[in-house]
Amino acid sequence: MSPASAPRAGALRPAVIAGTGSFAPERVMTNQDLQAIVDTTDEWIVSRTGMKERRIAGPGTATSDLASEAARRALADAGLAAGDVEMIVVATITPDYPFPNTACVVQDKIGATKAFCMGLEAACSGFVYAVETARNFIAAGAVTNALVIGAEKMSSILDWQDRATCVLFGDGAGAVVLKAAAPGERGILTASLGSDGSLTDLLLVPAGGSRKPATGGTVAAREHFLRMSGKEVFKHAVTNMVRAAQTAIARAGLQVADIDWIIPHQANLRIISAIAERLGMPAEKCIVNVQTYGNTSGASIGLALDEAVRDGRIRKGQKVLFVAFGGGFTWGAMVLEWAKGAEG
Ligand code: UT7
């Protein structure tokens, strides 16, 4: 390695997840509730998606409110004071405002006055992208800790007249605190991220950006709501998540059998089952909560991670795989050695 490309002293430090937190609004919307809104059935939703209920935030609640509560819980778990947070990344496709970014709003709500704040938009892959972003800031020596949050108020961009999409999504938030690893700790091992911008049209909100600013016409045409070509997205999701998982596992020098837990993006139980099967991973190793939260987009992995850590499934020393896919298209996988709590 030439001196110019050699890492400077103290750089390329590993990062560990030092705390987790999550939050979901109280109001539960069941499949039966949806039957009263659109032409659907509990049987269709359960058999096609595995979803039974989801949480829906009230009109006075914004994404930053969900994010801030998850953040407070993650900070408490990590034993880090809000005032000591150096960096906040919020992954979301349902920001409070087009700008400023939602991380700035969260900063103010939780009192993280020292932090710099950025938003990250990678749809359902947002949490994996955001953790990988923060990990690289830590690796480079730019910060020693970061608060990473995936948070969504998906109900704010759903077309409640479109049964093909409105039954699929829910609101929630998941957060982690990353810290520079102590000697001997391993934490995040590898990641594999990818995108295909040629397939934007398959999953998007058509209006409200600079291409099609809001007008009376865009509102009347319901173009501010999420649109998805479900069948197409399904195929791409399975293929790319499997490939990303295999790449991240190989980069870590591991085999699929070495992975203790896979936390997939919770888009559809059939997608999760297909990924596990193609990877050759037993279903018992999948952390699944799609039945209770639906698809919470960028929040889903953080939410599922927090549940699995707090109920004692994920234990110190175990290998955990995150894998996600979303609009863009974007996808990503990450392999971690869990560094906290009781030994596995
Ligand atoms: O998080 C980002 C990534 N997102 C995803 O990964 C989602 C990927 N896609 C999927 O999960 C699935 O494609 C869906 C769950 C969205 C749909 O399942 P599908 O098996 O692909 O169903 P489909 O879209 O092909 O629809 C089958 C039928 C259609 O009727 P016809 O044309 O066969 O008569 C739909 O009109 O089901 C109908 N349908 C419904 N029926 C009752 C669609 N939505 C509903 C509904 N209730 N809610």
Short mmCIF file of C-alpha atoms and ligand atoms in Angstrom, two decimals:
data_model
loop_
_atom_site.label_atom_id
_atom_site.label_comp_id
_atom_site.label_asym_id
_atom_site.label_seq_id
_atom_site.Cartn_x
_atom_site.Cartn_y
_atom_site.Cartn_z
CA MET A 1 0.00 0.00 0.00
CA SER A 2 1.42 3.40 -0.96
CA PRO A 3 1.77 5.96 1.82
CA ALA A 4 -0.84 8.14 0.06
CA SER A 5 -3.52 5.44 0.33
CA ALA A 6 -2.56 4.19 3.77
CA PRO A 7 -5.14 4.90 6.45
CA ARG A 8 -4.02 7.59 8.83
CA ALA A 9 -3.37 6.66 12.43
CA GLY A 10 -6.57 6.09 14.33
CA ALA A 11 -8.65 5.79 11.14
CA LEU A 12 -10.80 2.87 9.97
CA ARG A 13 -12.07 2.14 13.42
CA PRO A 14 -14.82 -0.45 13.60
CA ALA A 15 -18.24 0.68 14.84
CA VAL A 16 -20.59 -1.18 17.15
CA ILE A 17 -24.28 -0.79 17.83
CA ALA A 18 -24.27 0.33 21.46
CA GLY A 19 -28.01 0.76 21.92
CA THR A 20 -31.35 0.19 20.18
CA GLY A 21 -34.80 1.75 20.48
CA SER A 22 -38.09 1.74 18.65
CA PHE A 23 -41.48 3.34 18.75
CA ALA A 24 -44.82 2.79 17.04
CA PRO A 25 -47.99 4.82 17.43
CA GLU A 26 -50.68 3.38 19.68
CA ARG A 27 -53.51 3.11 17.18
CA VAL A 28 -53.78 -0.38 15.69
CA MET A 29 -55.43 -0.79 12.28
CA THR A 30 -56.46 -4.38 11.66
CA ASN A 31 -57.26 -6.10 8.38
CA GLN A 32 -60.90 -6.01 9.49
CA ASP A 33 -60.67 -2.22 9.83
CA LEU A 34 -59.33 -2.07 6.25
CA GLN A 35 -62.28 -4.11 4.99
CA ALA A 36 -64.45 -1.14 5.92
CA ILE A 37 -62.28 1.25 3.85
CA VAL A 38 -61.45 -0.64 0.62
CA ASP A 39 -62.64 -3.75 -1.21
CA THR A 40 -60.37 -6.27 0.51
CA THR A 41 -60.48 -9.22 2.88
CA ASP A 42 -58.48 -10.38 5.88
CA GLU A 43 -57.92 -13.65 3.99
CA TRP A 44 -56.38 -11.85 0.95
CA ILE A 45 -54.08 -9.69 3.06
CA VAL A 46 -52.89 -12.54 5.30
CA SER A 47 -52.35 -15.01 2.46
CA ARG A 48 -50.58 -12.50 0.14
CA THR A 49 -48.52 -10.64 2.74
CA GLY A 50 -48.66 -12.23 6.21
CA MET A 51 -49.89 -8.91 7.63
CA LYS A 52 -52.63 -8.84 10.27
CA GLU A 53 -52.37 -5.32 11.62
CA ARG A 54 -50.29 -2.16 11.43
CA ARG A 55 -49.93 1.03 13.51
CA ILE A 56 -51.24 4.35 12.23
CA ALA A 57 -50.15 7.73 13.62
CA GLY A 58 -52.74 10.41 14.32
CA PRO A 59 -53.00 13.65 12.32
CA GLY A 60 -51.00 15.61 14.94
CA THR A 61 -48.02 13.25 14.78
CA ALA A 62 -45.12 13.73 12.36
CA THR A 63 -42.30 11.38 11.41
CA SER A 64 -39.93 13.32 13.70
CA ASP A 65 -42.18 12.55 16.69
CA LEU A 66 -41.88 8.80 16.05
CA ALA A 67 -38.15 9.18 15.35
CA SER A 68 -37.49 11.19 18.52
CA GLU A 69 -39.16 8.65 20.78
CA ALA A 70 -37.21 5.77 19.21
CA ALA A 71 -34.04 7.88 19.53
CA ARG A 72 -34.60 8.59 23.24
CA ARG A 73 -34.99 4.86 23.88
CA ALA A 74 -31.83 4.01 21.92
CA LEU A 75 -29.82 6.69 23.74
CA ALA A 76 -31.04 5.40 27.12
CA ASP A 77 -30.09 1.85 26.11
CA ALA A 78 -26.63 3.02 25.02
CA GLY A 79 -26.12 5.18 28.10
CA LEU A 80 -25.35 8.17 25.87
CA ALA A 81 -26.62 11.65 26.75
CA ALA A 82 -28.37 13.48 23.91
CA GLY A 83 -25.94 16.35 24.39
CA ASP A 84 -23.01 14.06 23.52
CA VAL A 85 -24.40 12.84 20.17
CA GLU A 86 -22.08 13.91 17.33
CA MET A 87 -24.08 12.95 14.24
CA ILE A 88 -27.74 12.22 13.50
CA VAL A 89 -28.92 10.48 10.34
CA VAL A 90 -32.63 10.01 9.71
CA ALA A 91 -33.61 7.68 6.89
CA THR A 92 -37.13 8.43 5.71
CA ILE A 93 -39.33 8.88 2.65
CA THR A 94 -41.96 10.66 4.72
CA PRO A 95 -40.00 13.63 6.09
CA ASP A 96 -41.73 16.30 8.16
CA TYR A 97 -40.96 18.85 5.41
CA PRO A 98 -39.43 18.75 1.88
CA PHE A 99 -36.66 20.63 3.71
CA PRO A 100 -35.09 21.08 6.24
CA ASN A 101 -34.18 17.49 6.92
CA THR A 102 -36.02 15.56 9.62
CA ALA A 103 -32.79 14.87 11.55
CA CYS A 104 -32.60 18.61 12.35
CA VAL A 105 -36.12 18.45 13.76
CA VAL A 106 -35.19 15.40 15.83
CA GLN A 107 -32.04 17.15 17.07
CA ASP A 108 -34.15 19.96 18.47
CA LYS A 109 -36.74 17.65 20.02
CA ILE A 110 -34.19 15.50 21.87
CA GLY A 111 -31.68 18.26 22.68
CA ALA A 112 -28.72 16.84 20.73
CA THR A 113 -27.24 20.31 20.35
CA LYS A 114 -23.70 19.20 19.45
CA ALA A 115 -24.70 16.94 16.54
CA PHE A 116 -24.68 17.64 12.82
CA CYS A 117 -27.78 16.32 11.11
CA MET A 118 -28.59 14.82 7.75
CA GLY A 119 -31.48 13.10 6.03
CA LEU A 120 -31.05 10.04 3.87
CA GLU A 121 -33.50 8.92 1.22
CA ALA A 122 -33.18 5.30 0.13
CA ALA A 123 -36.78 4.21 0.72
CA CYS A 124 -37.09 0.80 2.37
CA SER A 125 -33.30 0.32 2.27
CA GLY A 126 -32.84 3.59 4.16
CA PHE A 127 -31.94 2.08 7.53
CA VAL A 128 -29.14 -0.09 6.10
CA TYR A 129 -27.84 2.84 4.02
CA ALA A 130 -27.93 5.14 7.05
CA VAL A 131 -26.11 2.72 9.35
CA GLU A 132 -23.47 2.16 6.66
CA THR A 133 -23.10 5.93 6.21
CA ALA A 134 -22.61 6.53 9.93
CA ARG A 135 -20.27 3.56 10.19
CA ASN A 136 -18.02 5.16 7.57
CA PHE A 137 -17.94 8.48 9.42
CA ILE A 138 -16.80 6.55 12.49
CA ALA A 139 -14.34 4.45 10.49
CA ALA A 140 -12.80 7.59 9.02
CA GLY A 141 -12.39 9.11 12.46
CA ALA A 142 -14.76 12.01 11.77
CA VAL A 143 -17.03 11.19 14.72
CA THR A 144 -16.95 8.79 17.66
CA ASN A 145 -20.70 8.20 17.83
CA ALA A 146 -23.83 8.56 15.71
CA LEU A 147 -27.55 8.29 16.19
CA VAL A 148 -29.18 6.52 13.24
CA ILE A 149 -32.94 6.43 12.87
CA GLY A 150 -35.30 4.92 10.31
CA ALA A 151 -38.71 6.51 10.72
CA GLU A 152 -41.84 6.69 8.62
CA LYS A 153 -45.35 8.00 8.70
CA MET A 154 -46.28 5.93 5.64
CA SER A 155 -49.98 6.59 6.29
CA SER A 156 -49.36 10.19 5.15
CA ILE A 157 -48.50 9.08 1.58
CA LEU A 158 -50.98 6.22 1.17
CA ASP A 159 -53.90 6.40 -1.21
CA TRP A 160 -56.71 5.11 0.95
CA GLN A 161 -58.70 4.41 -2.22
CA ASP A 162 -56.04 2.04 -3.63
CA ARG A 163 -56.45 -1.41 -2.10
CA ALA A 164 -53.28 -2.65 -3.79
CA THR A 165 -51.10 -0.40 -1.63
CA CYS A 166 -52.97 1.01 1.38
CA VAL A 167 -53.23 -2.36 3.11
CA LEU A 168 -49.47 -2.91 3.00
CA PHE A 169 -47.87 -0.12 5.00
CA GLY A 170 -47.72 1.18 8.57
CA ASP A 171 -46.03 3.83 10.71
CA GLY A 172 -43.13 3.46 13.14
CA ALA A 173 -39.50 4.13 13.94
CA GLY A 174 -36.34 2.21 14.83
CA ALA A 175 -33.11 3.74 16.10
CA VAL A 176 -29.59 2.67 16.94
CA VAL A 177 -26.63 4.38 18.57
CA LEU A 178 -23.33 3.60 16.88
CA LYS A 179 -20.08 4.05 18.75
CA ALA A 180 -16.45 3.56 17.81
CA ALA A 181 -15.59 0.03 18.93
CA ALA A 182 -13.57 -0.60 22.08
CA PRO A 183 -10.46 -2.79 21.66
CA GLY A 184 -11.56 -6.37 20.93
CA GLU A 185 -15.07 -5.41 19.83
CA ARG A 186 -16.01 -6.18 16.21
CA GLY A 187 -19.51 -4.81 15.58
CA ILE A 188 -20.36 -4.05 11.96
CA LEU A 189 -18.31 -6.34 9.74
CA THR A 190 -19.34 -5.68 6.13
CA ALA A 191 -22.02 -4.22 3.92
CA SER A 192 -23.08 -4.47 0.30
CA LEU A 193 -25.21 -1.68 -1.16
CA GLY A 194 -26.63 -1.36 -4.69
CA SER A 195 -29.13 0.60 -6.76
CA ASP A 196 -30.86 0.52 -10.15
CA GLY A 197 -32.22 3.93 -11.12
CA SER A 198 -33.71 2.63 -14.38
CA LEU A 199 -36.65 1.15 -12.45
CA THR A 200 -37.79 4.28 -10.60
CA ASP A 201 -41.27 4.11 -12.13
CA LEU A 202 -42.16 0.84 -10.43
CA LEU A 203 -42.31 2.36 -6.95
CA LEU A 204 -42.64 6.08 -6.35
CA VAL A 205 -44.66 9.12 -5.36
CA PRO A 206 -45.09 10.80 -8.77
CA ALA A 207 -45.66 14.44 -7.73
CA GLY A 208 -44.55 16.95 -5.13
CA GLY A 209 -40.92 17.13 -6.19
CA SER A 210 -39.21 19.42 -8.72
CA ARG A 211 -40.33 17.27 -11.69
CA LYS A 212 -43.99 17.77 -10.88
CA PRO A 213 -44.56 20.39 -8.20
CA ALA A 214 -47.87 20.32 -6.37
CA THR A 215 -50.81 21.80 -8.27
CA GLY A 216 -54.54 21.40 -7.97
CA GLY A 217 -54.22 18.94 -10.87
CA THR A 218 -51.63 16.72 -9.15
CA VAL A 219 -53.77 16.62 -6.03
CA ALA A 220 -56.89 15.75 -8.03
CA ALA A 221 -54.98 13.01 -9.86
CA ARG A 222 -53.86 11.57 -6.48
CA GLU A 223 -50.23 11.86 -7.58
CA HIS A 224 -48.93 12.68 -4.10
CA PHE A 225 -49.55 9.13 -2.98
CA LEU A 226 -47.31 6.08 -3.25
CA ARG A 227 -47.70 3.97 -6.37
CA MET A 228 -46.27 0.51 -6.75
CA SER A 229 -46.23 -2.23 -9.39
CA GLY A 230 -46.31 -4.92 -6.72
CA LYS A 231 -45.59 -8.02 -8.80
CA GLU A 232 -42.54 -6.47 -10.52
CA VAL A 233 -41.19 -5.10 -7.26
CA PHE A 234 -41.59 -8.51 -5.63
CA LYS A 235 -39.34 -10.22 -8.21
CA HIS A 236 -36.60 -7.59 -8.05
CA ALA A 237 -36.76 -7.56 -4.25
CA VAL A 238 -36.09 -11.27 -3.90
CA THR A 239 -33.29 -11.39 -6.49
CA ASN A 240 -31.42 -8.36 -5.22
CA MET A 241 -31.80 -9.08 -1.51
CA VAL A 242 -30.44 -12.60 -1.97
CA ARG A 243 -27.48 -11.32 -3.99
CA ALA A 244 -26.69 -8.51 -1.54
CA ALA A 245 -26.88 -10.91 1.42
CA GLN A 246 -24.55 -13.38 -0.27
CA THR A 247 -22.06 -10.62 -1.09
CA ALA A 248 -22.04 -9.15 2.44
CA ILE A 249 -21.64 -12.62 3.99
CA ALA A 250 -18.78 -13.50 1.63
CA ARG A 251 -17.04 -10.16 2.29
CA ALA A 252 -17.12 -11.00 6.00
CA GLY A 253 -15.38 -14.30 5.25
CA LEU A 254 -18.42 -16.19 6.55
CA GLN A 255 -20.79 -18.87 5.28
CA VAL A 256 -24.60 -18.61 5.37
CA ALA A 257 -24.57 -21.22 8.15
CA ASP A 258 -22.51 -18.84 10.33
CA ILE A 259 -25.36 -16.31 10.44
CA ASP A 260 -27.47 -16.62 13.60
CA TRP A 261 -30.21 -14.14 12.68
CA ILE A 262 -31.43 -12.51 9.50
CA ILE A 263 -33.44 -9.29 9.88
CA PRO A 264 -35.02 -8.67 6.50
CA HIS A 265 -36.97 -5.58 5.51
CA GLN A 266 -40.55 -6.44 6.45
CA ALA A 267 -42.32 -5.96 3.11
CA ASN A 268 -44.08 -9.28 2.76
CA LEU A 269 -43.85 -12.65 4.52
CA ARG A 270 -43.68 -14.37 1.11
CA ILE A 271 -40.63 -12.28 0.18
CA ILE A 272 -38.97 -13.09 3.51
CA SER A 273 -39.66 -16.82 3.06
CA ALA A 274 -38.35 -16.75 -0.53
CA ILE A 275 -35.11 -15.05 0.58
CA ALA A 276 -34.55 -17.50 3.43
CA GLU A 277 -35.19 -20.43 1.14
CA ARG A 278 -32.84 -19.18 -1.60
CA LEU A 279 -30.12 -18.45 0.92
CA GLY A 280 -30.58 -21.89 2.47
CA MET A 281 -31.40 -20.38 5.83
CA PRO A 282 -33.96 -21.98 8.19
CA ALA A 283 -37.14 -19.94 8.74
CA GLU A 284 -36.46 -19.95 12.53
CA LYS A 285 -33.47 -17.68 11.93
CA CYS A 286 -35.67 -14.93 10.40
CA ILE A 287 -36.78 -12.11 12.66
CA VAL A 288 -40.32 -11.36 11.47
CA ASN A 289 -42.83 -8.79 12.74
CA VAL A 290 -44.60 -7.95 9.48
CA GLN A 291 -47.79 -9.44 10.97
CA THR A 292 -47.99 -6.68 13.60
CA TYR A 293 -46.51 -3.62 11.88
CA GLY A 294 -46.94 -4.18 8.13
CA ASN A 295 -44.31 -2.55 5.93
CA THR A 296 -42.84 0.45 7.76
CA SER A 297 -40.33 1.14 4.95
CA GLY A 298 -37.10 2.66 6.33
CA ALA A 299 -38.19 1.91 9.90
CA SER A 300 -38.71 -1.82 9.57
CA ILE A 301 -35.24 -3.26 10.25
CA GLY A 302 -34.56 -0.95 13.21
CA LEU A 303 -37.96 -1.80 14.70
CA ALA A 304 -37.46 -5.56 14.30
CA LEU A 305 -33.88 -5.34 15.59
CA ASP A 306 -34.94 -3.54 18.76
CA GLU A 307 -37.67 -6.11 19.48
CA ALA A 308 -35.31 -9.04 18.98
CA VAL A 309 -32.59 -7.50 21.15
CA ARG A 310 -34.96 -6.58 23.97
CA ASP A 311 -36.69 -9.99 24.06
CA GLY A 312 -33.31 -11.69 24.30
CA ARG A 313 -33.21 -13.46 20.93
CA ILE A 314 -30.11 -11.59 19.70
CA ARG A 315 -27.17 -12.17 22.04
CA LYS A 316 -23.58 -11.03 22.30
CA GLY A 317 -21.22 -12.68 19.82
CA GLN A 318 -23.97 -13.74 17.42
CA LYS A 319 -23.80 -12.89 13.72
CA VAL A 320 -26.71 -10.82 12.42
CA LEU A 321 -27.59 -10.06 8.80
CA PHE A 322 -29.68 -7.05 7.78
CA VAL A 323 -31.07 -7.12 4.24
CA ALA A 324 -33.35 -4.60 2.56
CA PHE A 325 -34.86 -3.54 -0.75
CA GLY A 326 -36.88 -0.50 -1.75
CA GLY A 327 -37.82 2.20 -4.20
CA GLY A 328 -35.11 3.59 -6.44
CA PHE A 329 -34.50 0.69 -6.69
CA THR A 330 -32.11 0.47 -3.76
CA TRP A 331 -30.93 -2.57 -1.86
CA GLY A 332 -28.40 -3.41 0.79
CA ALA A 333 -27.16 -6.02 3.22
CA MET A 334 -24.98 -5.75 6.30
CA VAL A 335 -23.30 -8.35 8.53
CA LEU A 336 -22.68 -7.59 12.20
CA GLU A 337 -21.24 -9.36 15.20
CA TRP A 338 -23.54 -8.36 18.04
CA ALA A 339 -21.42 -6.67 20.67
CA LYS A 340 -23.83 -6.02 23.52
CA GLY A 341 -25.58 -7.84 26.37
CA ALA A 342 -25.36 -11.47 27.44
CA GLU A 343 -23.26 -13.98 25.50
CA GLY A 344 -25.16 -16.06 22.94
O1 UT7 B 1 -41.12 -2.16 0.66
C1 UT7 B 1 -40.69 -1.91 -0.64
C2 UT7 B 1 -40.74 -3.10 -1.42
N1 UT7 B 1 -42.11 -3.54 -1.57
C3 UT7 B 1 -42.32 -4.80 -1.78
O2 UT7 B 1 -41.37 -5.55 -1.77
C4 UT7 B 1 -43.71 -5.28 -2.12
C5 UT7 B 1 -43.62 -6.30 -3.23
N2 UT7 B 1 -44.89 -6.79 -3.71
C6 UT7 B 1 -45.72 -7.55 -2.98
O3 UT7 B 1 -45.49 -7.77 -1.81
C7 UT7 B 1 -46.91 -8.17 -3.67
O4 UT7 B 1 -46.78 -8.04 -5.06
C8 UT7 B 1 -48.27 -7.57 -3.22
C9 UT7 B 1 -48.58 -8.00 -1.81
C10 UT7 B 1 -48.22 -6.07 -3.32
C11 UT7 B 1 -49.40 -8.09 -4.13
O5 UT7 B 1 -49.42 -9.48 -4.14
P1 UT7 B 1 -49.55 -10.26 -5.54
O6 UT7 B 1 -49.66 -11.68 -5.22
O7 UT7 B 1 -48.40 -9.82 -6.39
O8 UT7 B 1 -50.93 -9.74 -6.07
P2 UT7 B 1 -51.27 -8.90 -7.39
O9 UT7 B 1 -50.80 -7.51 -7.28
O10 UT7 B 1 -50.84 -9.68 -8.60
O11 UT7 B 1 -52.82 -8.94 -7.34
C12 UT7 B 1 -53.54 -10.17 -7.45
C13 UT7 B 1 -55.02 -9.86 -7.41
C14 UT7 B 1 -55.44 -8.79 -8.41
O12 UT7 B 1 -56.71 -9.15 -8.91
P3 UT7 B 1 -56.84 -9.87 -10.37
O13 UT7 B 1 -56.24 -8.89 -11.31
O14 UT7 B 1 -56.05 -11.13 -10.24
O15 UT7 B 1 -58.30 -10.06 -10.49
C15 UT7 B 1 -55.59 -7.55 -7.57
O16 UT7 B 1 -56.54 -6.64 -8.08
O17 UT7 B 1 -55.38 -9.36 -6.12
C16 UT7 B 1 -56.10 -8.12 -6.27
N3 UT7 B 1 -55.80 -7.29 -5.11
C17 UT7 B 1 -56.50 -7.36 -3.98
N4 UT7 B 1 -57.55 -8.10 -3.61
C18 UT7 B 1 -58.02 -7.94 -2.36
C19 UT7 B 1 -54.79 -6.38 -4.97
N5 UT7 B 1 -54.85 -5.83 -3.74
C20 UT7 B 1 -55.89 -6.43 -3.10
C21 UT7 B 1 -56.44 -6.30 -1.82
N6 UT7 B 1 -57.49 -7.08 -1.50
N7 UT7 B 1 -55.91 -5.46 -0.90
#
